[in-house]
Coordinates of C-alpha atoms in Angstrom, one line a residue:
Chain Y
M109 CA -3.7 -26.0 7.3
V110 CA -2.0 -23.0 5.7
I111 CA -5.0 -20.7 6.4
Q112 CA -7.3 -21.4 9.3
T113 CA -9.9 -18.9 10.4
N114 CA -12.3 -19.3 13.3
G115 CA -15.5 -17.3 13.6
L116 CA -14.1 -14.5 11.5
S117 CA -16.5 -11.5 11.3
F118 CA -16.2 -7.9 10.0
S119 CA -18.6 -5.0 9.9
F120 CA -18.5 -1.7 8.0
G121 CA -20.4 0.5 10.5
N122 CA -23.7 -1.4 11.1
Q123 CA -23.4 -3.5 8.1
Q124 CA -21.9 -6.9 8.8
V125 CA -20.1 -8.0 5.6
V126 CA -18.3 -11.1 6.9
K127 CA -20.2 -13.4 9.3
S128 CA -18.4 -16.0 11.4
L129 CA -16.3 -17.3 8.6
S130 CA -14.2 -20.5 9.3
L131 CA -11.9 -21.2 6.4
Q132 CA -9.7 -24.2 6.2
V133 CA -7.1 -24.0 3.4
P134 CA -4.8 -27.1 3.3
A135 CA -1.2 -26.9 2.2
G136 CA -0.5 -27.5 -1.5
S137 CA -4.1 -26.8 -2.5
I138 CA -5.6 -24.4 -5.0
Y139 CA -8.5 -23.1 -2.9
G140 CA -11.2 -21.4 -4.9
F141 CA -13.0 -18.8 -2.9
L142 CA -16.2 -18.3 -4.8
G143 CA -19.0 -15.8 -4.4
P144 CA -21.0 -13.2 -6.3
N145 CA -19.8 -9.6 -6.3
G146 CA -20.3 -8.0 -2.9
A147 CA -20.3 -11.4 -1.0
G148 CA -17.4 -10.4 1.2
K149 CA -14.5 -12.0 -0.7
T150 CA -12.2 -8.9 -0.9
T151 CA -13.0 -8.0 2.7
T152 CA -12.0 -11.5 3.8
I153 CA -8.8 -11.3 1.8
K154 CA -7.9 -8.0 3.3
M155 CA -8.3 -9.5 6.7
L156 CA -6.1 -12.4 5.7
L157 CA -3.4 -9.8 4.8
N158 CA -3.9 -7.8 8.0
L159 CA -5.1 -4.8 6.0
L160 CA -8.4 -4.7 7.8
R161 CA -8.6 -5.3 11.5
T162 CA -10.5 -8.4 12.4
G163 CA -13.8 -7.7 14.1
E164 CA -14.3 -11.0 15.8
G165 CA -12.6 -14.4 15.5
S166 CA -9.1 -15.4 14.7
I167 CA -6.8 -15.9 11.8
H168 CA -3.9 -18.4 11.8
I169 CA -1.6 -18.6 8.8
F170 CA 1.1 -21.2 8.6
G171 CA -0.1 -22.2 12.1
Q172 CA 0.7 -18.8 13.6
E173 CA -1.6 -16.1 14.8
L174 CA -1.7 -13.3 12.2
E175 CA -1.7 -10.1 14.3
A176 CA 1.1 -11.3 16.6
N177 CA 3.3 -12.6 13.8
R178 CA 2.4 -10.1 11.0
I179 CA 5.8 -9.5 9.5
S180 CA 7.0 -13.2 9.5
I181 CA 3.7 -14.3 8.0
L182 CA 3.5 -11.5 5.4
S183 CA 7.1 -12.3 4.3
Q184 CA 5.8 -15.7 3.0
I185 CA 2.7 -14.4 1.2
G186 CA 2.4 -12.9 -2.2
S187 CA -0.8 -11.1 -3.0
L188 CA -2.8 -9.5 -5.7
I189 CA -5.9 -7.6 -4.5
E190 CA -8.5 -6.4 -6.9
Q191 CA -6.9 -4.5 -9.8
P192 CA -3.1 -4.7 -9.8
A193 CA -1.3 -2.0 -7.9
I194 CA 1.2 -0.7 -10.3
Y195 CA 3.0 2.6 -10.6
H196 CA 2.1 3.9 -14.0
H197 CA 5.0 6.3 -14.3
L198 CA 7.5 3.5 -13.9
T199 CA 8.3 0.8 -16.4
G200 CA 7.2 -2.8 -15.8
R201 CA 10.8 -3.6 -14.9
E202 CA 11.1 -0.6 -12.5
N203 CA 7.9 -1.7 -10.8
L204 CA 9.5 -5.1 -10.1
M205 CA 12.8 -3.5 -9.1
N206 CA 11.1 -1.3 -6.6
R207 CA 9.4 -4.3 -5.0
A208 CA 12.6 -6.3 -5.1
M209 CA 14.3 -3.5 -3.2
L210 CA 11.6 -3.5 -0.5
L211 CA 11.7 -7.3 -0.2
Q212 CA 15.5 -7.5 -0.6
V213 CA 15.2 -9.9 -3.5
N214 CA 18.0 -10.3 -5.9
E215 CA 17.8 -8.3 -9.1
N216 CA 18.1 -11.5 -11.2
K217 CA 14.7 -12.5 -9.9
V218 CA 13.2 -9.5 -11.6
D219 CA 14.2 -10.7 -15.1
E220 CA 13.1 -14.2 -14.1
M221 CA 9.6 -13.0 -13.2
L222 CA 9.3 -10.9 -16.4
K223 CA 10.1 -14.0 -18.4
L224 CA 7.6 -16.1 -16.4
V225 CA 4.7 -13.7 -17.1
Q226 CA 6.0 -13.1 -20.7
L227 CA 6.7 -9.4 -20.2
T228 CA 10.4 -9.5 -21.0
N229 CA 10.0 -7.5 -24.2
A230 CA 7.6 -5.0 -22.6
G231 CA 9.7 -4.7 -19.4
G232 CA 11.1 -1.3 -20.5
K233 CA 7.7 0.2 -21.4
K234 CA 5.8 2.4 -19.0
A235 CA 3.3 0.3 -17.1
G236 CA 0.7 3.0 -17.7
Q237 CA 0.8 2.0 -21.4
Y238 CA 0.2 -1.7 -20.6
S239 CA -3.1 -3.4 -21.6
L240 CA -5.2 -4.8 -18.8
G241 CA -4.0 -8.3 -19.3
M242 CA -0.3 -7.1 -19.2
K243 CA -1.0 -5.2 -16.0
Q244 CA -2.6 -8.3 -14.5
R245 CA 0.4 -10.4 -15.4
L246 CA 2.7 -7.8 -14.0
G247 CA 0.6 -7.9 -10.8
I248 CA 1.1 -11.6 -10.6
A249 CA 4.9 -11.2 -11.2
L250 CA 5.0 -8.7 -8.3
A251 CA 3.1 -11.2 -6.1
L252 CA 5.5 -14.0 -7.0
L253 CA 8.7 -12.0 -6.6
N254 CA 9.6 -13.1 -3.1
D255 CA 8.9 -16.8 -4.0
P256 CA 6.0 -16.9 -1.5
K257 CA 4.7 -20.1 0.1
L258 CA 1.2 -18.8 -0.1
L259 CA -0.3 -16.8 -3.0
I260 CA -3.5 -14.9 -2.4
L261 CA -5.1 -13.7 -5.6
D262 CA -8.3 -11.7 -5.7
E263 CA -10.1 -12.1 -9.1
P264 CA -6.8 -12.5 -11.0
T265 CA -8.5 -13.4 -14.3
N266 CA -10.6 -10.2 -14.4
G267 CA -10.3 -8.5 -17.7
L268 CA -8.1 -11.2 -19.2
D269 CA -8.8 -12.7 -22.6
P270 CA -9.3 -16.5 -23.0
N271 CA -5.6 -17.0 -23.7
G272 CA -4.6 -14.9 -20.6
I273 CA -7.0 -17.0 -18.5
I274 CA -5.5 -20.2 -19.7
E275 CA -2.0 -18.9 -19.0
I276 CA -2.9 -17.9 -15.4
R277 CA -4.5 -21.3 -14.9
E278 CA -1.5 -23.1 -16.1
L279 CA 0.8 -20.9 -14.0
M280 CA -1.3 -21.7 -10.8
M281 CA -1.1 -25.4 -11.5
K282 CA 2.6 -25.2 -12.0
L283 CA 3.0 -23.3 -8.7
V284 CA 1.0 -25.8 -6.7
A285 CA 3.1 -28.6 -8.3
N286 CA 6.1 -26.9 -6.8
G287 CA 4.6 -27.1 -3.3
K288 CA 2.9 -23.7 -3.0
T289 CA -0.6 -23.0 -1.9
V290 CA -2.9 -20.8 -3.9
F291 CA -5.9 -19.0 -2.5
I292 CA -7.8 -17.6 -5.4
S293 CA -11.1 -15.7 -5.3
S294 CA -13.5 -15.5 -8.2
H295 CA -17.0 -15.1 -9.3
L296 CA -16.1 -17.1 -12.4
L297 CA -17.2 -20.5 -11.3
A298 CA -16.4 -22.5 -14.4
E299 CA -12.9 -21.0 -14.2
I300 CA -12.3 -22.2 -10.6
E301 CA -13.8 -25.6 -11.4
K302 CA -11.0 -26.1 -13.9
M303 CA -8.2 -25.6 -11.5
A304 CA -9.3 -25.7 -7.8
T305 CA -8.7 -28.6 -5.6
H306 CA -10.7 -27.1 -2.7
V307 CA -13.7 -24.8 -2.8
G308 CA -15.3 -22.4 -0.3
I309 CA -18.5 -20.7 -1.3
I310 CA -19.4 -17.4 0.3
N311 CA -22.6 -15.4 0.0
N312 CA -23.7 -12.4 2.0
G313 CA -20.6 -12.8 4.1
E314 CA -21.5 -16.4 5.1
L315 CA -19.6 -19.5 4.2
M316 CA -22.2 -21.8 2.5
F317 CA -20.0 -24.7 1.4
Q318 CA -16.4 -25.8 2.1
G319 CA -14.8 -29.0 0.9
T320 CA -12.9 -30.6 -1.9
I321 CA -14.0 -30.0 -5.5
H322 CA -15.2 -33.7 -5.5
D323 CA -17.3 -33.1 -2.4
L324 CA -19.0 -30.3 -4.2
Q325 CA -19.6 -32.3 -7.4
N326 CA -20.9 -35.3 -5.3
I327 CA -23.6 -33.3 -3.6
S328 CA -24.8 -32.3 -7.0
Q329 CA -27.3 -34.9 -8.2
P330 CA -26.8 -35.8 -11.9
L331 CA -29.7 -35.1 -14.3
I332 CA -31.0 -36.6 -17.4
H333 CA -31.0 -34.1 -20.2
I334 CA -33.7 -34.5 -22.8
E335 CA -34.2 -32.7 -26.1
T336 CA -37.4 -33.4 -28.0
D337 CA -39.6 -31.7 -30.6
N338 CA -42.1 -30.6 -28.0
T339 CA -40.7 -30.2 -24.5
V340 CA -43.9 -29.1 -22.8
D341 CA -46.0 -32.0 -23.9
A342 CA -43.1 -34.4 -23.3
A343 CA -42.8 -33.0 -19.7
N344 CA -46.6 -33.5 -19.1
L345 CA -46.3 -37.1 -20.4
L346 CA -43.4 -37.8 -18.1
K347 CA -45.2 -36.3 -15.1
R348 CA -48.2 -38.5 -15.8
H349 CA -45.9 -41.5 -15.6
N350 CA -44.5 -40.4 -12.2
F351 CA -41.2 -38.9 -13.4
T352 CA -40.1 -35.7 -11.7
V353 CA -39.3 -32.9 -14.1
T354 CA -36.9 -30.4 -12.5
E355 CA -36.4 -27.9 -15.2
I356 CA -37.9 -27.2 -18.6
D357 CA -37.5 -24.7 -21.4
Q358 CA -38.2 -24.5 -25.1
D359 CA -35.4 -26.8 -26.2
Q360 CA -34.7 -29.1 -23.2
L361 CA -36.0 -30.6 -20.0
F362 CA -34.3 -32.3 -17.0
V363 CA -35.2 -35.2 -14.9
P364 CA -33.2 -36.4 -11.9
F365 CA -31.0 -39.4 -12.8
N366 CA -31.5 -42.7 -11.0
S367 CA -30.2 -45.4 -13.3
K368 CA -29.3 -46.2 -16.9
Q369 CA -32.5 -48.2 -17.2
Q370 CA -34.5 -45.1 -16.4
I371 CA -32.9 -43.3 -19.4
G372 CA -34.0 -46.2 -21.6
D373 CA -37.6 -46.2 -20.1
I374 CA -38.0 -42.5 -20.7
N375 CA -36.7 -42.8 -24.3
T376 CA -39.1 -45.6 -25.1
L377 CA -42.0 -43.8 -23.5
L378 CA -41.4 -40.7 -25.5
I379 CA -41.0 -42.5 -28.8
Q380 CA -44.0 -44.6 -28.3
N381 CA -46.1 -41.5 -27.8
G382 CA -44.9 -40.0 -31.0
F383 CA -42.2 -37.6 -29.8
T384 CA -39.0 -37.2 -31.8
V385 CA -36.1 -37.4 -29.3
F386 CA -33.1 -35.4 -30.5
G387 CA -31.0 -36.2 -27.6
I388 CA -31.1 -37.9 -24.2
N389 CA -28.0 -38.2 -21.9
K390 CA -26.8 -38.1 -18.3
Q391 CA -25.4 -34.7 -17.1
R392 CA -23.6 -33.6 -14.0
K393 CA -24.7 -30.2 -12.7
D394 CA -22.0 -27.7 -13.5
L395 CA -20.6 -25.6 -10.7
E396 CA -22.5 -22.6 -11.9
R397 CA -25.9 -24.3 -11.6
L398 CA -24.9 -25.7 -8.3
F399 CA -23.6 -22.4 -7.0
L400 CA -26.9 -20.8 -8.0
D401 CA -28.8 -23.5 -6.1
I402 CA -26.8 -23.1 -3.0
T403 CA -26.9 -19.3 -3.0
T404 CA -30.6 -19.2 -3.8
K405 CA -31.5 -21.6 -1.0
S406 CA -29.8 -19.3 1.5
N407 CA -31.9 -16.3 0.6
Chain X
M47 CA 15.1 0.5 11.1
K48 CA 15.9 -1.7 8.1
G49 CA 12.3 -1.5 7.0
F50 CA 12.4 2.3 7.3
L51 CA 15.6 2.6 5.2
L52 CA 14.3 0.2 2.5
S53 CA 11.0 2.2 2.4
F54 CA 12.9 5.5 2.2
Q55 CA 15.0 4.2 -0.6
S56 CA 11.9 3.0 -2.4
E57 CA 10.3 6.4 -2.0
F58 CA 13.3 7.9 -3.8
Y59 CA 13.2 5.3 -6.5
K60 CA 9.5 5.9 -7.1
S61 CA 9.6 9.7 -7.1
R62 CA 12.9 10.2 -9.0
K63 CA 11.1 10.7 -12.2
T64 CA 8.3 12.9 -10.9
L65 CA 7.8 16.6 -10.5
G66 CA 7.6 16.1 -6.7
F67 CA 11.3 15.3 -6.7
W68 CA 12.5 17.6 -9.4
G69 CA 10.5 20.5 -8.0
A70 CA 12.9 20.5 -5.0
I71 CA 15.8 21.2 -7.4
I72 CA 14.1 23.3 -10.0
L73 CA 12.4 25.8 -7.6
P74 CA 15.5 27.0 -5.9
L75 CA 17.5 27.0 -9.2
L76 CA 14.7 29.1 -10.9
I77 CA 14.2 31.6 -8.1
T78 CA 17.9 32.1 -7.4
G79 CA 18.6 32.2 -11.1
L80 CA 16.0 35.0 -11.5
A81 CA 17.6 36.8 -8.6
F82 CA 20.9 36.5 -10.3
V83 CA 19.6 37.9 -13.6
S84 CA 17.8 40.7 -11.8
V85 CA 20.8 41.8 -9.8
Y86 CA 23.1 41.4 -12.8
S87 CA 20.9 43.6 -15.0
K88 CA 20.7 46.3 -12.3
S89 CA 24.3 46.1 -11.5
T90 CA 25.0 49.8 -12.2
D91 CA 22.5 50.9 -9.5
L92 CA 23.3 48.2 -7.1
A93 CA 27.1 48.7 -7.3
K94 CA 26.6 51.7 -5.0
L95 CA 25.4 49.5 -2.2
P96 CA 27.8 48.3 0.5
P97 CA 28.6 44.5 0.3
M98 CA 26.3 43.6 3.2
G99 CA 23.5 45.5 1.6
L100 CA 24.1 43.7 -1.7
W101 CA 23.8 40.3 0.0
V102 CA 20.6 41.4 1.8
Q103 CA 19.1 42.7 -1.4
F104 CA 20.1 39.6 -3.3
S105 CA 19.0 37.0 -0.8
M106 CA 15.8 38.8 0.1
I107 CA 14.5 37.9 -3.4
S108 CA 14.6 34.2 -2.4
L109 CA 13.7 34.7 1.2
G110 CA 10.8 37.1 0.5
S111 CA 9.2 34.9 -2.1
M112 CA 9.6 31.7 0.0
G113 CA 8.7 33.3 3.2
S114 CA 5.4 34.7 1.9
L115 CA 3.4 32.2 -0.1
L116 CA 5.9 30.0 -1.9
L117 CA 7.1 27.9 1.0
P118 CA 3.7 27.0 2.4
I119 CA 2.5 26.1 -1.2
Y120 CA 5.6 24.1 -1.9
T121 CA 5.2 22.2 1.4
I122 CA 1.6 21.5 0.5
F123 CA 2.7 20.2 -2.9
V124 CA 5.4 18.0 -1.5
A125 CA 3.0 16.5 1.0
Y126 CA 0.6 15.8 -1.8
S127 CA 3.1 14.4 -4.2
V128 CA 4.5 11.7 -1.9
N129 CA 1.0 10.5 -1.1
S130 CA -0.6 10.9 -4.6
V131 CA 1.9 8.3 -6.0
E132 CA 0.1 5.7 -4.0
H133 CA -3.4 7.1 -4.5
K134 CA -2.9 7.1 -8.2
A135 CA -1.5 3.6 -8.4
D136 CA -3.9 2.3 -5.7
T137 CA -0.9 0.9 -3.9
W138 CA -1.7 1.6 -0.3
K139 CA -2.9 -2.0 0.2
T140 CA 0.3 -3.3 -1.3
L141 CA 2.5 -1.1 0.9
F142 CA 0.7 -2.1 4.0
S143 CA 0.8 -5.8 3.1
L144 CA 4.6 -5.8 2.8
P145 CA 6.6 -7.6 5.5
I146 CA 7.6 -4.2 6.9
S147 CA 6.2 -2.6 10.0
R148 CA 3.5 0.0 9.4
W149 CA 5.4 2.6 11.3
A150 CA 8.4 2.1 9.0
V151 CA 6.2 2.6 5.9
Y152 CA 4.4 5.6 7.3
G153 CA 7.5 7.1 8.8
A154 CA 9.6 6.7 5.7
K155 CA 7.0 8.4 3.6
Y156 CA 6.8 11.3 6.0
F157 CA 10.6 11.6 6.2
Y158 CA 10.9 11.5 2.5
A159 CA 8.6 14.5 2.2
F160 CA 10.7 16.2 4.9
F161 CA 13.9 15.3 2.9
L162 CA 12.4 17.0 -0.2
L163 CA 11.7 20.1 1.8
F164 CA 15.2 20.0 3.3
L165 CA 16.7 19.5 -0.1
C166 CA 14.8 22.4 -1.5
L167 CA 15.8 24.8 1.2
A168 CA 19.4 23.5 1.4
L169 CA 19.7 24.2 -2.4
F170 CA 18.3 27.7 -1.8
A171 CA 21.0 28.4 0.7
L172 CA 23.7 26.9 -1.6
F173 CA 22.5 28.6 -4.8
N174 CA 22.3 32.0 -2.9
I175 CA 25.8 31.7 -1.7
A176 CA 27.1 30.4 -5.0
F177 CA 25.3 32.9 -7.3
G178 CA 26.2 35.8 -4.9
N179 CA 29.9 34.9 -5.2
L180 CA 29.5 34.3 -9.0
L181 CA 28.0 37.8 -9.4
S182 CA 31.2 39.4 -7.9
V183 CA 33.2 37.4 -10.4
V184 CA 31.2 38.3 -13.5
K185 CA 30.6 41.9 -12.3
P186 CA 33.5 42.9 -10.1
A187 CA 31.7 46.2 -9.4
L188 CA 29.3 44.1 -7.2
K189 CA 31.4 43.5 -4.2
F190 CA 29.8 40.4 -2.9
N191 CA 33.2 38.9 -2.2
E192 CA 33.9 41.6 0.4
Y193 CA 31.3 40.4 2.9
H194 CA 30.4 37.0 4.1
M195 CA 27.0 35.9 5.4
E196 CA 27.0 32.2 4.5
L197 CA 26.3 31.3 8.1
Q198 CA 23.4 33.7 8.4
L199 CA 21.9 32.5 5.1
I200 CA 22.1 28.9 6.2
Q201 CA 20.6 29.8 9.5
V202 CA 17.7 31.6 7.9
F203 CA 16.9 28.8 5.5
Y204 CA 17.2 26.3 8.4
K205 CA 14.7 28.4 10.4
L206 CA 12.4 28.4 7.4
L207 CA 12.6 24.6 7.2
L208 CA 11.7 24.3 10.8
S209 CA 8.9 26.8 10.4
A210 CA 7.3 24.7 7.6
L211 CA 7.2 21.4 9.5
G212 CA 3.8 22.1 11.1
I213 CA 2.3 22.6 7.7
L214 CA 4.1 19.5 6.4
S215 CA 2.6 17.3 9.1
I216 CA -0.9 18.7 8.7
Q217 CA -0.8 18.5 4.9
F218 CA 0.8 15.1 4.9
L219 CA -2.1 13.7 6.9
L220 CA -4.7 15.5 4.8
S221 CA -3.1 14.2 1.6
L222 CA -2.9 10.7 3.0
L223 CA -6.6 10.7 3.9
W224 CA -7.9 12.3 0.8
S225 CA -7.0 11.0 -2.6
D226 CA -8.0 14.0 -4.6
F227 CA -5.8 17.0 -5.3
L228 CA -8.4 19.7 -4.6
K229 CA -9.3 19.1 -1.0
P230 CA -5.8 19.2 0.7
M231 CA -4.5 21.8 -1.8
G232 CA -7.6 24.0 -1.5
L233 CA -7.7 23.9 2.2
G234 CA -3.9 24.4 2.5
F235 CA -4.0 27.3 0.1
V236 CA -6.8 29.1 2.0
A237 CA -5.0 28.5 5.2
S238 CA -1.7 29.8 3.8
V239 CA -3.3 33.0 2.5
A240 CA -4.9 33.5 6.0
G241 CA -1.5 32.8 7.5
V242 CA 0.3 35.4 5.4
I243 CA -2.4 38.0 6.3
L244 CA -2.2 37.2 10.0
A245 CA 1.6 37.3 10.1
S246 CA 1.9 40.4 8.0
N247 CA -0.5 42.2 10.2
N248 CA 1.4 41.3 13.3
W249 CA -1.6 39.6 14.9
E250 CA -0.3 38.7 18.4
Y251 CA -1.4 35.1 18.3
S252 CA -0.3 34.4 14.7
Y253 CA 2.6 32.3 16.1
L254 CA 0.0 29.7 17.1
F255 CA -1.2 29.2 13.5
P256 CA 1.1 26.8 11.5
Y257 CA 0.4 28.4 8.1
A258 CA 1.6 31.8 9.5
H259 CA 5.0 30.3 10.6
P260 CA 7.1 30.8 7.5
M261 CA 6.3 34.4 7.3
G262 CA 6.5 34.7 11.1
A263 CA 9.9 33.0 10.9
L264 CA 11.3 35.7 8.6
K265 CA 9.8 38.5 10.7
S266 CA 11.4 37.2 13.9
M267 CA 14.7 36.2 12.4
L268 CA 16.7 39.2 13.5
K269 CA 17.8 39.4 17.1
Q270 CA 16.2 42.5 18.5
N271 CA 19.2 43.7 20.5
Q272 CA 21.4 43.9 17.4
E273 CA 22.5 47.0 15.6
P274 CA 21.9 46.1 12.0
A275 CA 24.5 48.5 10.6
R276 CA 27.6 46.2 10.4
S277 CA 26.4 42.7 11.0
F278 CA 23.4 40.7 12.3
E279 CA 22.7 37.6 14.1
I280 CA 19.9 35.2 13.3
D281 CA 17.5 34.1 16.0
I282 CA 16.5 30.6 15.0
Y283 CA 14.5 29.2 17.9
T284 CA 11.7 31.7 18.3
K285 CA 8.3 30.8 19.7
D286 CA 6.7 30.3 16.2
V287 CA 9.4 27.7 15.4
Y288 CA 8.7 25.9 18.7
V289 CA 5.0 25.8 17.9
S290 CA 5.7 24.6 14.4
L291 CA 7.9 21.7 15.8
A292 CA 5.3 20.8 18.4
V293 CA 2.5 20.7 15.8
A294 CA 4.7 18.7 13.5
V295 CA 5.5 16.0 16.1
V296 CA 1.9 15.8 17.5
V297 CA 0.2 15.6 14.1
F298 CA 2.8 13.1 12.8
I299 CA 2.1 10.7 15.7
A300 CA -1.6 11.3 15.7
G301 CA -1.6 10.7 11.9
Y302 CA -0.2 7.3 12.3
F303 CA -3.1 6.3 14.6
I304 CA -5.7 7.9 12.4
V305 CA -4.4 6.0 9.4
Q306 CA -4.3 2.8 11.5
K307 CA -7.8 3.2 12.6
K308 CA -9.1 4.0 9.2
S309 CA -7.7 0.7 7.9
V310 CA -6.8 0.3 4.3
K311 CA -9.7 0.5 1.9

């Protein structure tokens, strides 16, 4: 495991914001750390970077205890926490030069990073004049400068346009293909679903789910998605014939999926009773719906 | 030690384009330059003074302005400027997640502020000596070249530097804890005015109040047993300087633990 925490807790005064968190982040994974705003994601990340002192529990990174091996562990981590920390009075290139100086990284690496995040042309421009997306990309370049084994990114796609999000996603996948591990927090579930290999879901400071992305998808039962000309009457008809209707709105209704035969039966039943069926198909719950289910159940 | 040096170097790199850094050069150049113009324009009157009197007259323009309010205010500004770079960019979290010890990061920042103060006062001494000698070249009637008080000037500015260290430590900590400009600046300004009032009224315990030290340092600079007619000796290590140094060391160390405990938000 690259990151392993046991019973990790943290309180701000009387308010406990992280509760007995046990994370397991395997090497070479993209670990999506999901949760709504205020769930305790940033606090957890700050503990992983030794910025906040752990209340209770332990943190092991690369198999070493964090507090006792702080410097050797931090030298192998690149991080981006909340909005990128950039000196606005310096140019993008100077920001990277400053960090390269601190990390004793060769100057060539600065240009390499600028190229990687497509800021070569804007490298001489003051970072204060950068757009949010450019700042975010510069933040990622700063995090990657020392060629870290583990990259910890807190909401890196915040404020990015769709192109920017795709670029970041592709970059993460490229990094993992090169043997790195990425720990990425987000409240954008669809985004994580597209790149994560492992997922941890946190709500109110508690870890509610942890496993591979497939584990997560497997616990979500597929549904039959039905569109008809009158969903309310159709739902009543199905209920009378002992089908369970899980969700209904003006345009669609959902019934838990059992078999393909069941789809045919429902279709026949609706048509025989004079309904026009616009569409009927099997659907897997998307992560967003699943996430809502899990978090709602905990409340 | 390596982490400290790297952090110190980075502090210079970050600040080299800011007023915090250039202030250390502009302030002595401006004040000494004004003193030069002032003495030059009044050269007819001043030519009557003996060489030692000329030096005293000339250097007291810098010393008087620094010793009263300028040095405490400049110290407050320096302490603010090295910390505000991080507050503005929200980079504390980045600094403290670097593979460098926290002591090195904190210490380098403090010593960089100290370096700026040192640079400012060293340039004051240098410009006073240089401009004084220049005056005797451009106006031979002003006999600056007939008396030498380089050593005394260096000693007085060195004493001023030591006397400002208590303020530096206190203001450094305040600026580190508070991200806004007004709180540390306002508090420091009020304390500096109080310090000047206390020191100029010769309150017997003013040596215990760090913000009164720069003025106190000037008042206590002449050795009491000297006859001031021909030459004078500078008394550097007076009790206000010792108090300033003690406050500087204690607050610097305490500051580290306060910052540690506060964690990085």
